[in-house]
CSV table of C-alpha atoms and ligand atoms in Angstrom, one decimal:
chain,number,residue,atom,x,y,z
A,1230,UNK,CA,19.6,98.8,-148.8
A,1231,UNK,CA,22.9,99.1,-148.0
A,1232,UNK,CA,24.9,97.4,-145.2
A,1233,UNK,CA,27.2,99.4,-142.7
A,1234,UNK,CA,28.8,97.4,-139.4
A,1235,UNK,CA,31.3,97.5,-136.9
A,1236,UNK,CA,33.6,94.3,-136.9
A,1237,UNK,CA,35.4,93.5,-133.6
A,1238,UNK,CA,35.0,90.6,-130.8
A,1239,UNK,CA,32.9,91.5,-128.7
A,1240,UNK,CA,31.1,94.3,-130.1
A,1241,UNK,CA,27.8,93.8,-127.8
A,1242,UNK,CA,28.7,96.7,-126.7
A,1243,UNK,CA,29.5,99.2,-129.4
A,1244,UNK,CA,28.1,102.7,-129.3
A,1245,UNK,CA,28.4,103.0,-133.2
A,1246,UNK,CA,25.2,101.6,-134.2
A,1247,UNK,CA,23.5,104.4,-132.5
A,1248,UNK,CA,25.3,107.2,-133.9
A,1249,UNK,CA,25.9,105.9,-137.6
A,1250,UNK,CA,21.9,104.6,-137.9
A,1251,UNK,CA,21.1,108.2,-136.8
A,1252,UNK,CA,22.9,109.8,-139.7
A,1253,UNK,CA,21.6,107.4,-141.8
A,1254,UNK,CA,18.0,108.2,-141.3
A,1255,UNK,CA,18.6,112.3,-140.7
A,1256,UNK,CA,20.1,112.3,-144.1
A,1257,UNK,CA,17.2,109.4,-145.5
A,1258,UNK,CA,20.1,107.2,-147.0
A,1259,UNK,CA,18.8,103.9,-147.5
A,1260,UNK,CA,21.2,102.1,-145.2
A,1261,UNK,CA,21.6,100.0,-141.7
A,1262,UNK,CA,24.4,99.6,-139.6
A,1263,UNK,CA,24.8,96.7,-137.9
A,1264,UNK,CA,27.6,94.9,-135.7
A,1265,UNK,CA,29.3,92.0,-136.4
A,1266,UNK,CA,31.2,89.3,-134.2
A,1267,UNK,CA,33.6,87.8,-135.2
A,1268,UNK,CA,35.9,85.2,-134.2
A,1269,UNK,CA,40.1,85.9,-135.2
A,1270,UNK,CA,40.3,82.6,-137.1
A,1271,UNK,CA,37.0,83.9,-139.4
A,1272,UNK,CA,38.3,86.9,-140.0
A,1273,UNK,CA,38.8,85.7,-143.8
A,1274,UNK,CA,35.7,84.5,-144.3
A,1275,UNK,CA,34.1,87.1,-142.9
A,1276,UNK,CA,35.6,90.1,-145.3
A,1277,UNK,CA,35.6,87.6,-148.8
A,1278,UNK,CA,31.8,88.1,-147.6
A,1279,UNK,CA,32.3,92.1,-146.9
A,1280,UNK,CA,33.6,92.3,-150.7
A,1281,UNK,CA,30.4,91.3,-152.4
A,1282,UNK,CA,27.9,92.5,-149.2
A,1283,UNK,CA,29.1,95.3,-147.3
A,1284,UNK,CA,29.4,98.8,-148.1
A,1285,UNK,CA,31.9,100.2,-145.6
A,1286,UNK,CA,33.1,99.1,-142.3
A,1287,UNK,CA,35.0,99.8,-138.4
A,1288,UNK,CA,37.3,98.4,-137.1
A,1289,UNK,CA,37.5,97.6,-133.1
A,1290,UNK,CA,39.3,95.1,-131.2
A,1291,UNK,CA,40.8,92.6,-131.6
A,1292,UNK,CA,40.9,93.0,-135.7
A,1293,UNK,CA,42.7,96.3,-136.5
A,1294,UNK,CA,46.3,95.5,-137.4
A,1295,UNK,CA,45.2,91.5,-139.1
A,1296,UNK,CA,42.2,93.1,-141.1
A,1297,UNK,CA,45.1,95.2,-143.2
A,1298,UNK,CA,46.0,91.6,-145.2
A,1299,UNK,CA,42.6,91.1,-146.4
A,1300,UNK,CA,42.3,94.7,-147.8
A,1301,UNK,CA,43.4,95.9,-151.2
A,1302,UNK,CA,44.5,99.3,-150.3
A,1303,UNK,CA,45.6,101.2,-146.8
A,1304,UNK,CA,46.1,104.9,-146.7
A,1305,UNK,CA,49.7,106.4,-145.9
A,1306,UNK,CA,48.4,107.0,-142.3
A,1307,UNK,CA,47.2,103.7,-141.6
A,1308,UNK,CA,50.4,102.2,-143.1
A,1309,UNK,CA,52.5,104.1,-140.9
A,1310,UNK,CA,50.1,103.6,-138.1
A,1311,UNK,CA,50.2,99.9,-138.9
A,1312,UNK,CA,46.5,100.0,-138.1
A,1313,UNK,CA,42.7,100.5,-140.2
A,1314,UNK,CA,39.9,101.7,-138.0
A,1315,UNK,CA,37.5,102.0,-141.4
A,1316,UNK,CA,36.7,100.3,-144.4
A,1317,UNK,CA,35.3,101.6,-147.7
A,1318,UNK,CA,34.1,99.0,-150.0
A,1319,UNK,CA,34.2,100.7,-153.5
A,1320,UNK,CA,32.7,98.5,-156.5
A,1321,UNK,CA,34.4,95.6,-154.4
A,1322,UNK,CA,37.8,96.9,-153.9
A,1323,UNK,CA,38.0,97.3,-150.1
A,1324,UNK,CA,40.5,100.2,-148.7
A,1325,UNK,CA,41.2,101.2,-145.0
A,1326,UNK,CA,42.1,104.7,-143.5
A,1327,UNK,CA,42.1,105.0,-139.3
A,1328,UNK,CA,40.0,108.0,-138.4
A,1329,UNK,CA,41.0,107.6,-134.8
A,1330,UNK,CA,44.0,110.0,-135.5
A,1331,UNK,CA,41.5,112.7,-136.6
A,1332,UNK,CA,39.0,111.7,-133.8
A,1333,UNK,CA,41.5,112.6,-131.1
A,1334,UNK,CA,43.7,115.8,-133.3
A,1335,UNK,CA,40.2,116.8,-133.0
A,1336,UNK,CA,39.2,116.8,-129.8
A,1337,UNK,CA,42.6,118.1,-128.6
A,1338,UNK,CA,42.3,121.2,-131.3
A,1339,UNK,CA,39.1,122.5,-130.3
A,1340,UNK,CA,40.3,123.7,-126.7
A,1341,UNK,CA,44.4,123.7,-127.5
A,1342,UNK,CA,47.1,124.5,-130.1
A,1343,UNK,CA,49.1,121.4,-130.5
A,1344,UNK,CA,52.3,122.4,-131.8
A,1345,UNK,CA,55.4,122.8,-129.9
A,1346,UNK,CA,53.8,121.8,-126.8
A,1347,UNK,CA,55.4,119.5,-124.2
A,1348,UNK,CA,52.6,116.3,-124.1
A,1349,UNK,CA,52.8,113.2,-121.9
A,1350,UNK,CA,51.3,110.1,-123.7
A,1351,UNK,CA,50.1,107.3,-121.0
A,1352,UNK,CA,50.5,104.4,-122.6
A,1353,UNK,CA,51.5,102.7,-125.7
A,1354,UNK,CA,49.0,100.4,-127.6
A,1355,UNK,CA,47.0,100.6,-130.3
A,1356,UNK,CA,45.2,103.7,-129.4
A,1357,UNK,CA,48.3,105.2,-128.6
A,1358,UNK,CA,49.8,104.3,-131.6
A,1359,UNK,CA,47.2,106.9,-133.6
A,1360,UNK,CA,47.5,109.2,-131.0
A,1361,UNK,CA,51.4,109.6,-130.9
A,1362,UNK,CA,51.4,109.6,-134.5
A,1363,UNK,CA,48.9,112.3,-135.0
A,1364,UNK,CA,50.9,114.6,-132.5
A,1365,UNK,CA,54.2,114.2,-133.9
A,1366,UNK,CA,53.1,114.9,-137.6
A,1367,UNK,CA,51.8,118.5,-135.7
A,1368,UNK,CA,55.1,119.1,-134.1
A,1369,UNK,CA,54.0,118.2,-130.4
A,1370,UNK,CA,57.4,117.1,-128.0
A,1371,UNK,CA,55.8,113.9,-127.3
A,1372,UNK,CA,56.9,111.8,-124.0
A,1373,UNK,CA,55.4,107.9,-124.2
A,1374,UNK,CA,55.1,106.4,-120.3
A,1375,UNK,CA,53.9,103.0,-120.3
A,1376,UNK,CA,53.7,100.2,-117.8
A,1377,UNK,CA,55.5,97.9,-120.5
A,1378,UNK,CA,58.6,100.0,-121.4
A,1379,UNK,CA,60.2,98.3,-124.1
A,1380,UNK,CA,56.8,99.3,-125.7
A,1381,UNK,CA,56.8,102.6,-125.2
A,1382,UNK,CA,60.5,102.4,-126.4
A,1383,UNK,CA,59.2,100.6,-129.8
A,1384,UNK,CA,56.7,103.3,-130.0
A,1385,UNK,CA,59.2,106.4,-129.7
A,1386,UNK,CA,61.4,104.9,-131.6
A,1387,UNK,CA,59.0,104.5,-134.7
A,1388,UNK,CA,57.6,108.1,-134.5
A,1389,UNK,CA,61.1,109.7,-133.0
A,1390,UNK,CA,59.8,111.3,-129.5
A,1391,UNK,CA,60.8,110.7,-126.0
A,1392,UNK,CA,60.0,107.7,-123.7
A,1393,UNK,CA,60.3,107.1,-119.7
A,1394,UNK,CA,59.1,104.3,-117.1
A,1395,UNK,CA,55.7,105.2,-115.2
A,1396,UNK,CA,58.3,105.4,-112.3
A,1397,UNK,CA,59.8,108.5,-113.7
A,1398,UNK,CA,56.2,110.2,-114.1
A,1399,UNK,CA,57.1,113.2,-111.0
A,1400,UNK,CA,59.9,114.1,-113.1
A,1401,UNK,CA,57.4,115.3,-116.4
A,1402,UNK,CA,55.4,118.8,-116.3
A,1403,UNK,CA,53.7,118.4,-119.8
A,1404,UNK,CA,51.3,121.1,-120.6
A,1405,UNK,CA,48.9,117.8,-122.1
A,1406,UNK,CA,48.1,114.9,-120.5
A,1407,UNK,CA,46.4,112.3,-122.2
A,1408,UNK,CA,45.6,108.8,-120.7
A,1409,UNK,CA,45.3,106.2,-123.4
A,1410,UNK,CA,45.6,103.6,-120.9
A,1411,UNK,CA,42.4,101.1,-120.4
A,1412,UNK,CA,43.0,101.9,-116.6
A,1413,UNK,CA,39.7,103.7,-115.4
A,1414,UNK,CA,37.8,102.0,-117.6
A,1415,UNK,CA,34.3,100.4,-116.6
A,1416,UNK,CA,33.6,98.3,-114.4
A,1417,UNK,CA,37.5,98.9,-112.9
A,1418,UNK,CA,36.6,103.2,-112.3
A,1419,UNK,CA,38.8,103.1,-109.1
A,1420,UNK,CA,42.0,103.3,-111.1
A,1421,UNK,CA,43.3,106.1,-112.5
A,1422,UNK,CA,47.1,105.8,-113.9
A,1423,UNK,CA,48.4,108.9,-112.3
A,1424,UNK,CA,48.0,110.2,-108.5
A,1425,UNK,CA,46.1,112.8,-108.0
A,1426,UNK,CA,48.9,115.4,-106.8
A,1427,UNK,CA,50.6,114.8,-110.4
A,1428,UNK,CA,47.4,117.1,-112.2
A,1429,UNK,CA,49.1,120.9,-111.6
A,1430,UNK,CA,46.0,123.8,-112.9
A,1431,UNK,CA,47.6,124.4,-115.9
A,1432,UNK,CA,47.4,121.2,-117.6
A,1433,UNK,CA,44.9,120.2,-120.4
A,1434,UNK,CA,44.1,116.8,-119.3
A,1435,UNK,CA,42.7,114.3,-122.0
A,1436,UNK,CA,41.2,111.1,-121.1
A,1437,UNK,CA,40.2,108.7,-124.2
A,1438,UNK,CA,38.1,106.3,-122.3
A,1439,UNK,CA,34.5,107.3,-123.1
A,1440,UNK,CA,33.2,104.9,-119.7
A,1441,UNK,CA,32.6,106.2,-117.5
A,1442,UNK,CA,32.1,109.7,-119.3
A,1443,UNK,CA,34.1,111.1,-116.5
A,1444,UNK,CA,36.5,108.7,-115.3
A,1445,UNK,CA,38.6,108.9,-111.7
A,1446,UNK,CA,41.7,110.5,-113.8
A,1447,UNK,CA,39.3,113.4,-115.4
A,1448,UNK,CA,38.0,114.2,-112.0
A,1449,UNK,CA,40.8,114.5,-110.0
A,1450,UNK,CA,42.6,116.6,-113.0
A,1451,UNK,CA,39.0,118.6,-113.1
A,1452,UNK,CA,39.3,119.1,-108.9
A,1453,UNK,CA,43.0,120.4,-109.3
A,1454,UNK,CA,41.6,123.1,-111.9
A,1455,UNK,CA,42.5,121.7,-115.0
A,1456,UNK,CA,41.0,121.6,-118.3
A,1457,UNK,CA,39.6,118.5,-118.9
A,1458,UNK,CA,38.4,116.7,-122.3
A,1459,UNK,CA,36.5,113.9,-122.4
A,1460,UNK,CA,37.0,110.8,-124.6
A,1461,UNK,CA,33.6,110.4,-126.0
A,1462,UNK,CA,34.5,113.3,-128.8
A,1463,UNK,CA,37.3,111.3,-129.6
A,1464,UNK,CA,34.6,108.3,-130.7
A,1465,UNK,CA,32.1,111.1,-131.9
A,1466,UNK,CA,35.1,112.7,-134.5
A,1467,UNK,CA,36.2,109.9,-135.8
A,1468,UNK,CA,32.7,108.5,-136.7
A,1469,UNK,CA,32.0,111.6,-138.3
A,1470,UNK,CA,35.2,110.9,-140.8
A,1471,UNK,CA,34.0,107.4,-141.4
A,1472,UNK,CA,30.5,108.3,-142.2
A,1473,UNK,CA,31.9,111.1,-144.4
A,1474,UNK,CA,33.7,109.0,-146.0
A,1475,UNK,CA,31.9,105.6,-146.9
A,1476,UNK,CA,28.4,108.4,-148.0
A,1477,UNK,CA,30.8,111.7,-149.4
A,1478,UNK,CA,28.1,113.5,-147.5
A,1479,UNK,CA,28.2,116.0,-144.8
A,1480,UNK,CA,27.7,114.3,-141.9
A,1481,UNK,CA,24.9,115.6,-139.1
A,1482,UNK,CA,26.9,116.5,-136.6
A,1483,UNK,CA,24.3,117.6,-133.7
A,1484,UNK,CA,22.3,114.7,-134.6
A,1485,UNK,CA,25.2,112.3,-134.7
A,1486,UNK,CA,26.6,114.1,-131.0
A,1487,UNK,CA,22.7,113.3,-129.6
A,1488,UNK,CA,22.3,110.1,-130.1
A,1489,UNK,CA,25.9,108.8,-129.0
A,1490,UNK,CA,25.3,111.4,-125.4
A,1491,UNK,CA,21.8,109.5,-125.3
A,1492,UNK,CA,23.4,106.7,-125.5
A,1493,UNK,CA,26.2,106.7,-123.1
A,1494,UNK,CA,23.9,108.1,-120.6
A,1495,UNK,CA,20.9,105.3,-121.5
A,1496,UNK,CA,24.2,102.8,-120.5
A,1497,UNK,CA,25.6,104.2,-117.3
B,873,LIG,P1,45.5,98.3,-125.9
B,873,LIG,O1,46.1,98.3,-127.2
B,873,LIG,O2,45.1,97.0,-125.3
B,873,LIG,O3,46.4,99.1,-124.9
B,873,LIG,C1,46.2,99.2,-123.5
B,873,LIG,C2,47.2,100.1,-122.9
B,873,LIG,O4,46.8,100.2,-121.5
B,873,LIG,C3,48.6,99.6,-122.9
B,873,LIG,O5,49.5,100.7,-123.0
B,873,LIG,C4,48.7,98.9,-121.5
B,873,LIG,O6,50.0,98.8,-121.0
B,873,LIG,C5,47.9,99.8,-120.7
B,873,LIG,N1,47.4,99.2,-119.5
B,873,LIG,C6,46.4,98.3,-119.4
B,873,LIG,N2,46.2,97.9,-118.1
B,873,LIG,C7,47.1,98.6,-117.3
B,873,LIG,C8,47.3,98.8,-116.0
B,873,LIG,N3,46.7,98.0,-115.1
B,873,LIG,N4,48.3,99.6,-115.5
B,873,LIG,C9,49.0,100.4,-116.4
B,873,LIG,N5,48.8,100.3,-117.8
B,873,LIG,C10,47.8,99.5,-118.2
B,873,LIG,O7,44.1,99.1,-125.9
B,873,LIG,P2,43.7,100.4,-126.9
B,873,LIG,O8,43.0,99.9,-128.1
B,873,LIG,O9,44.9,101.2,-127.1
B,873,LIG,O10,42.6,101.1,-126.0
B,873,LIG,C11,43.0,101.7,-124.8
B,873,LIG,C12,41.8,102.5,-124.2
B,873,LIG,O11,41.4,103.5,-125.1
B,873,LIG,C13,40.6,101.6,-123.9
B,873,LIG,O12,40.0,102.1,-122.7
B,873,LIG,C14,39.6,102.0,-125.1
B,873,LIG,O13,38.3,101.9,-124.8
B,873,LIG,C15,40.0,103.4,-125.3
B,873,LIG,N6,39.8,103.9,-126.7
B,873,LIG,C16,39.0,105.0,-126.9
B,873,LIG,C17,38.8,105.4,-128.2
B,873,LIG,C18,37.9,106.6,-128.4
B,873,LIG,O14,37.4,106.8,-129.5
B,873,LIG,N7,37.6,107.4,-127.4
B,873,LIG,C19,39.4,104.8,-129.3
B,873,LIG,C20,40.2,103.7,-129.0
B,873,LIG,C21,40.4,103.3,-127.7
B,873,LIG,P3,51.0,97.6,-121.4
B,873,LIG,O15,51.6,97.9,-122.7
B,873,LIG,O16,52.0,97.6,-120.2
B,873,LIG,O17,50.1,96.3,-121.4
């Protein structure tokens, strides 16, 4: 059999399991994913075991930027990126893409053209990172707002778009908003980084965090008409790229989208 897992600390929590062990058994591949904890200071340990043991791996926090110097090969995108979301283990040479970029282009493509249009990052850290750099290679005019600025300067620097302080946020009319903030985010689901008169009808409003499903920031954009998309197809895409590419199989899609729904409604 072979072994699939997600690698990050904690990763209790992880939806992948569901999703990837789905496909597994829809398609009869003779594979189990599983998730694995572990500690920053056995990080090296852990993937000298992954070369001989493991067939292909993700990538969560706190391990996606350290994980690149234990890996043979990194795509251009995660070079550029700086950061490897999956793993491929091929005859023991290990190589790392990030498939969050396509999890979010995604998302954002099946309701909205992205190029040329005026988008309003919130926030600037590794999931913004992805995100900023997957809108900029479509031509998006990308604005970066974060609550640290010197990193949302770093980050508009390195991928040439705009930046501004979260103080400046009245002054913006992006046709997309998309929150990559953690604010929002269970068990905190009272915060939401922009007031609620900020959300005009117009807008496509994108929200990453997948918990809640519909977080204080997506309702208050939904209540002032806007379009809203929610951040568990963000997850869903990018595990369909990773599953695609450690099995070069189609992956099932509807199967792969029930489970992870299942899921996020067993946990809330
Ligand atoms: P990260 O690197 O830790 O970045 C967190 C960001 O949130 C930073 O920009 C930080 O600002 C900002 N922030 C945190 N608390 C804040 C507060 N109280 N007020 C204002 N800004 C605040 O985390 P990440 O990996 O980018 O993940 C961010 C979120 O995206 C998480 O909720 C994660 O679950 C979600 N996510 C979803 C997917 C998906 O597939 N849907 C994928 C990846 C991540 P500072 O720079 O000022 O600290």
């Amino acid at each position: 059999m072979q072994i699939y897992g997600v690698i990050g600390h904690p990763v209790v929590q992880s939806l992948s399991p569901v999703v990837h062990n789905a496909a597994f058994k829809a398609l009869e591949i003779d594979a189990s994913y599983k998730t694995f904890d572990v500690e920053p200071e056995d990080l090296g340990n852990f993937m000298e075991k992954a070369r001989s043991d493991i067939s292909g791996l993700s990538v969560t926090i706190p391990h996606k930027v350290e994980i690149i110097k234990y890996l043979d090969k990194i795509d251009e995108r995660a070079k550029k990126i700086g950061a490897v979301n999956t793993i491929k283990n091929k005859n023991g040479i290990l190589k790392g893409s990030n498939k969050d970029i396509d999890g979010a282009m995604q998302a954002l493509e099946e309701v909205t053209e992205i190029s040329n249009k005026n988008i309003l990052v919130l926030g600037a850290g590794g999931a913004a990172r992805a995100i900023v750099y997957g809108l900029t290679t479509k031509n998006a005019k990308v604005t970066i707002l974060n609550r640290t600025l010197e990193k949302a300067q770093q980050l508009a620097k390195e991928f040439n778009c705009n930046f501004d302080s979260l103080e400046n946020l009245k002054k913006h009319t992006p046709e997309i908003l998309i929150n990559t903030t953690s604010v929002g985010m269970s068990p905190n689901t009272e915060g939401s980084p922009v007031p609620k008169d900020f959300f005009k009808p117009q807008m496509i409003v994108f929200d990453i965090i997948y918990k809640p499903l519909i977080t204080k920031f997506l309702k208050q954009a939904k209540k002032a008409g806007c379009q809203i998309i929610t951040g568990e197809k963000m997850l869903l895409y990018q595990a369909i790229k990773q599953f695609e590419t450690w099995t070069n199989q189609k992956a099932p899609v509807e199967i792969m989208r029930e489970a992870l729904m299942e899921e996020l409604h067993r946990a809330s």
